């Protein structure tokens, strides 16, 4: 993830959302593992240290999740 965050920052990404895949139905790929809230905090810190200005990170965060309010 660290390399991906650096690549995104180098490409000019200023706002990023990081969330957990949740299986929409039994016919979709199962969840391999659930991440702890502390892991999302660490991902947020990594993305910010890579140079991404605004980051929302959490298990229920989606790409449209308050993204417009990030500053």
XYZ file of N, CA, C and O in Angstrom:
284
model
N 0.822 -1.176 0.000
C 0.000 0.000 0.000
C 0.877 1.253 0.000
O 0.521 2.241 -0.618
N 1.980 1.182 0.708
C 2.874 2.342 0.779
C 3.303 2.777 -0.615
O 3.290 3.968 -0.937
N 3.662 1.819 -1.464
C 4.084 2.138 -2.837
C 2.913 2.712 -3.644
O 3.084 3.660 -4.407
N 1.723 2.150 -3.451
C 0.544 2.661 -4.157
C 0.242 4.093 -3.732
O -0.073 4.944 -4.578
N 0.341 4.382 -2.440
C 0.102 5.744 -1.962
C 1.118 6.710 -2.565
O 0.769 7.815 -2.981
N 2.377 6.302 -2.632
C 3.416 7.153 -3.216
C 3.133 7.398 -4.697
O 3.277 8.526 -5.182
N 2.716 6.349 -5.411
C 2.383 6.493 -6.832
C 1.197 7.439 -7.025
O 1.203 8.277 -7.931
N 0.192 7.307 -6.181
C -0.973 8.188 -6.274
C -0.584 9.641 -6.011
O -1.005 10.541 -6.737
N 0.222 9.861 -4.987
C 0.663 11.220 -4.673
C 1.489 11.795 -5.820
O 1.310 12.956 -6.199
N 2.360 10.985 -6.406
C 3.189 11.434 -7.524
C 2.337 11.782 -8.743
O 2.710 12.648 -9.541
N 1.187 11.124 -8.865
C 0.275 11.397 -9.987
C -0.612 12.611 -9.725
O -1.412 12.983 -10.575
N -0.474 13.205 -8.541
C -1.225 14.412 -8.243
C -2.509 14.207 -7.453
O -3.292 15.143 -7.293
N -2.731 12.998 -6.947
C -3.927 12.744 -6.142
C -3.816 13.525 -4.841
O -2.797 13.457 -4.154
N -4.857 14.281 -4.514
C -4.869 15.072 -3.282
C -5.881 14.550 -2.268
O -5.778 14.855 -1.088
N -6.880 13.802 -2.736
C -7.929 13.265 -1.871
C -8.057 11.771 -2.118
O -8.098 11.330 -3.272
N -8.161 11.007 -1.033
C -8.208 9.549 -1.161
C -9.168 8.970 -0.137
O -9.210 9.412 1.007
N -9.952 7.968 -0.562
C -10.765 7.205 0.370
C -10.274 5.766 0.361
O -9.959 5.207 -0.695
N -10.185 5.169 1.548
C -9.725 3.795 1.707
C -10.781 3.053 2.524
O -11.100 3.472 3.635
N -11.352 1.979 1.959
C -12.399 1.243 2.648
C -12.186 -0.252 2.596
O -11.208 -0.747 2.040
N -13.124 -0.971 3.182
C -13.101 -2.431 3.264
C -14.044 -3.019 2.222
O -15.191 -2.569 2.110
N -13.593 -4.017 1.494
C -14.489 -4.750 0.597
C -15.509 -5.491 1.452
O -15.167 -6.175 2.417
N -16.771 -5.357 1.103
C -17.846 -6.102 1.757
C -18.603 -6.879 0.695
O -19.015 -6.323 -0.319
N -18.763 -8.142 0.914
C -19.404 -9.033 -0.059
C -20.884 -8.655 -0.231
O -21.669 -8.760 0.710
N -21.289 -8.232 -1.428
C -22.671 -7.809 -1.632
C -23.680 -8.957 -1.610
O -24.835 -8.767 -1.265
N -23.251 -10.157 -1.996
C -24.147 -11.316 -1.986
C -23.300 -12.586 -1.964
O -22.089 -12.542 -2.182
N -23.940 -13.700 -1.753
C -23.207 -14.986 -1.721
C -22.588 -15.348 -3.074
O -21.679 -16.170 -3.136
N -23.056 -14.739 -4.141
C -22.503 -15.038 -5.462
C -21.241 -14.231 -5.769
O -20.625 -14.437 -6.803
N -20.856 -13.319 -4.876
C -19.642 -12.518 -5.049
C -18.485 -13.122 -4.247
O -18.692 -13.957 -3.371
N -17.301 -12.668 -4.590
C -16.088 -13.144 -3.921
C -16.203 -12.912 -2.409
O -16.570 -11.829 -1.973
N -15.868 -13.925 -1.593
C -15.961 -13.747 -0.142
C -14.880 -12.807 0.395
O -13.828 -12.622 -0.233
N -15.136 -12.240 1.547
C -14.152 -11.388 2.227
C -13.057 -12.298 2.764
O -13.334 -13.296 3.441
N -11.810 -11.976 2.461
C -10.683 -12.784 2.936
C -10.423 -12.503 4.414
O -10.201 -13.420 5.200
N -10.461 -11.226 4.785
C -10.323 -10.865 6.192
C -10.857 -9.468 6.406
O -10.892 -8.658 5.488
N -11.268 -9.212 7.627
C -11.736 -7.881 8.001
C -10.590 -7.139 8.683
O -9.876 -7.721 9.504
N -10.424 -5.878 8.323
C -9.366 -5.062 8.903
C -9.879 -4.348 10.146
O -11.044 -3.961 10.222
N -9.011 -4.186 11.118
C -9.338 -3.510 12.370
C -9.302 -1.992 12.162
O -8.560 -1.497 11.296
N -10.073 -1.236 12.950
C -10.055 0.229 12.829
C -8.646 0.822 12.948
O -8.315 1.779 12.234
N -7.819 0.251 13.787
C -6.451 0.745 13.950
C -5.643 0.594 12.663
O -4.764 1.407 12.381
N -5.948 -0.446 11.890
C -5.247 -0.641 10.620
C -5.637 0.459 9.625
O -4.792 0.913 8.858
N -6.903 0.873 9.662
C -7.327 1.970 8.798
C -6.673 3.279 9.223
O -6.311 4.105 8.387
N -6.485 3.470 10.525
C -5.774 4.658 11.013
C -4.340 4.662 10.496
O -3.819 5.698 10.073
N -3.704 3.487 10.518
C -2.327 3.378 10.024
C -2.258 3.643 8.520
O -1.329 4.305 8.042
N -3.238 3.142 7.772
C -3.268 3.402 6.327
C -3.441 4.888 6.041
O -2.796 5.434 5.139
N -4.282 5.542 6.813
C -4.467 6.987 6.651
C -3.154 7.722 6.892
O -2.765 8.595 6.110
N -2.455 7.362 7.954
C -1.173 7.998 8.263
C -0.159 7.760 7.151
O 0.590 8.673 6.781
N -0.129 6.541 6.617
C 0.797 6.220 5.518
C 0.484 7.058 4.277
O 1.394 7.585 3.630
N -0.787 7.168 3.944
C -1.173 7.936 2.757
C -0.821 9.410 2.929
O -0.312 10.048 1.998
N -1.073 9.943 4.112
C -0.749 11.350 4.359
C 0.761 11.569 4.321
O 1.230 12.570 3.770
N 1.525 10.645 4.881
C 2.981 10.807 4.854
C 3.541 10.663 3.448
O 4.619 11.174 3.147
N 2.796 10.000 2.566
C 3.213 9.880 1.159
C 2.940 11.163 0.389
O 3.413 11.322 -0.726
N 2.130 12.058 1.002
C 1.878 13.332 0.344
C 0.439 13.558 -0.091
O 0.138 14.547 -0.758
N -0.445 12.658 0.280
C -1.855 12.855 -0.056
C -2.462 13.743 1.030
O -2.404 13.419 2.208
N -3.002 14.858 0.610
C -3.436 15.914 1.533
C -4.607 15.513 2.414
O -4.613 15.785 3.608
N -5.630 14.891 1.853
C -6.848 14.573 2.599
C -7.193 13.097 2.405
O -7.278 12.617 1.283
N -7.387 12.381 3.511
C -7.638 10.941 3.452
C -8.770 10.577 4.398
O -8.759 10.979 5.562
N -9.759 9.837 3.890
C -10.774 9.196 4.722
C -10.491 7.706 4.662
O -10.375 7.133 3.576
N -10.368 7.069 5.824
C -10.017 5.663 5.871
C -10.815 4.974 6.961
O -10.764 5.393 8.118
N -11.548 3.934 6.605
C -12.337 3.190 7.566
C -13.059 2.045 6.899
O -13.160 1.995 5.674
N -13.597 1.115 7.694
C -14.209 -0.083 7.119
C -15.432 0.186 6.252
O -15.695 -0.572 5.322
N -16.178 1.240 6.506
C -17.381 1.514 5.728
C -17.228 2.689 4.770
O -18.194 3.119 4.153
N -16.023 3.184 4.618
C -15.764 4.311 3.715
C -15.834 3.821 2.278
O -15.303 2.774 1.931
N -16.514 4.590 1.442
C -16.613 4.304 0.018
C -16.100 5.512 -0.757
O -15.977 6.599 -0.207
N -15.869 5.348 -2.041
C -15.276 6.435 -2.825
C -16.135 7.687 -2.820
O -15.613 8.793 -2.952
N -17.425 7.545 -2.649
C -18.291 8.719 -2.622
C -18.588 9.192 -1.201
O -19.265 10.195 -1.010
N -18.080 8.496 -0.201
C -18.367 8.752 1.198
C -17.778 10.080 1.666
O -16.596 10.160 1.995
N -18.555 11.126 1.654
C -18.129 12.456 2.105
C -16.877 12.954 1.387
O -16.209 13.859 1.892
N -16.539 12.389 0.251
C -15.316 12.792 -0.448
C -15.320 14.281 -0.787
O -14.271 14.914 -0.756
N -16.471 14.818 -1.080
C -16.570 16.224 -1.414
C -16.289 17.148 -0.258
O -16.015 18.324 -0.448
N -16.330 16.613 0.968
C -16.086 17.442 2.146
C -14.631 17.408 2.591
O -14.262 18.131 3.518
N -13.812 16.594 1.963
C -12.397 16.532 2.336
C -11.689 17.835 2.008
O -11.820 18.366 0.914
N -10.918 18.322 2.956
C -10.132 19.538 2.720
C -8.697 19.314 3.108
O -8.354 18.439 3.821
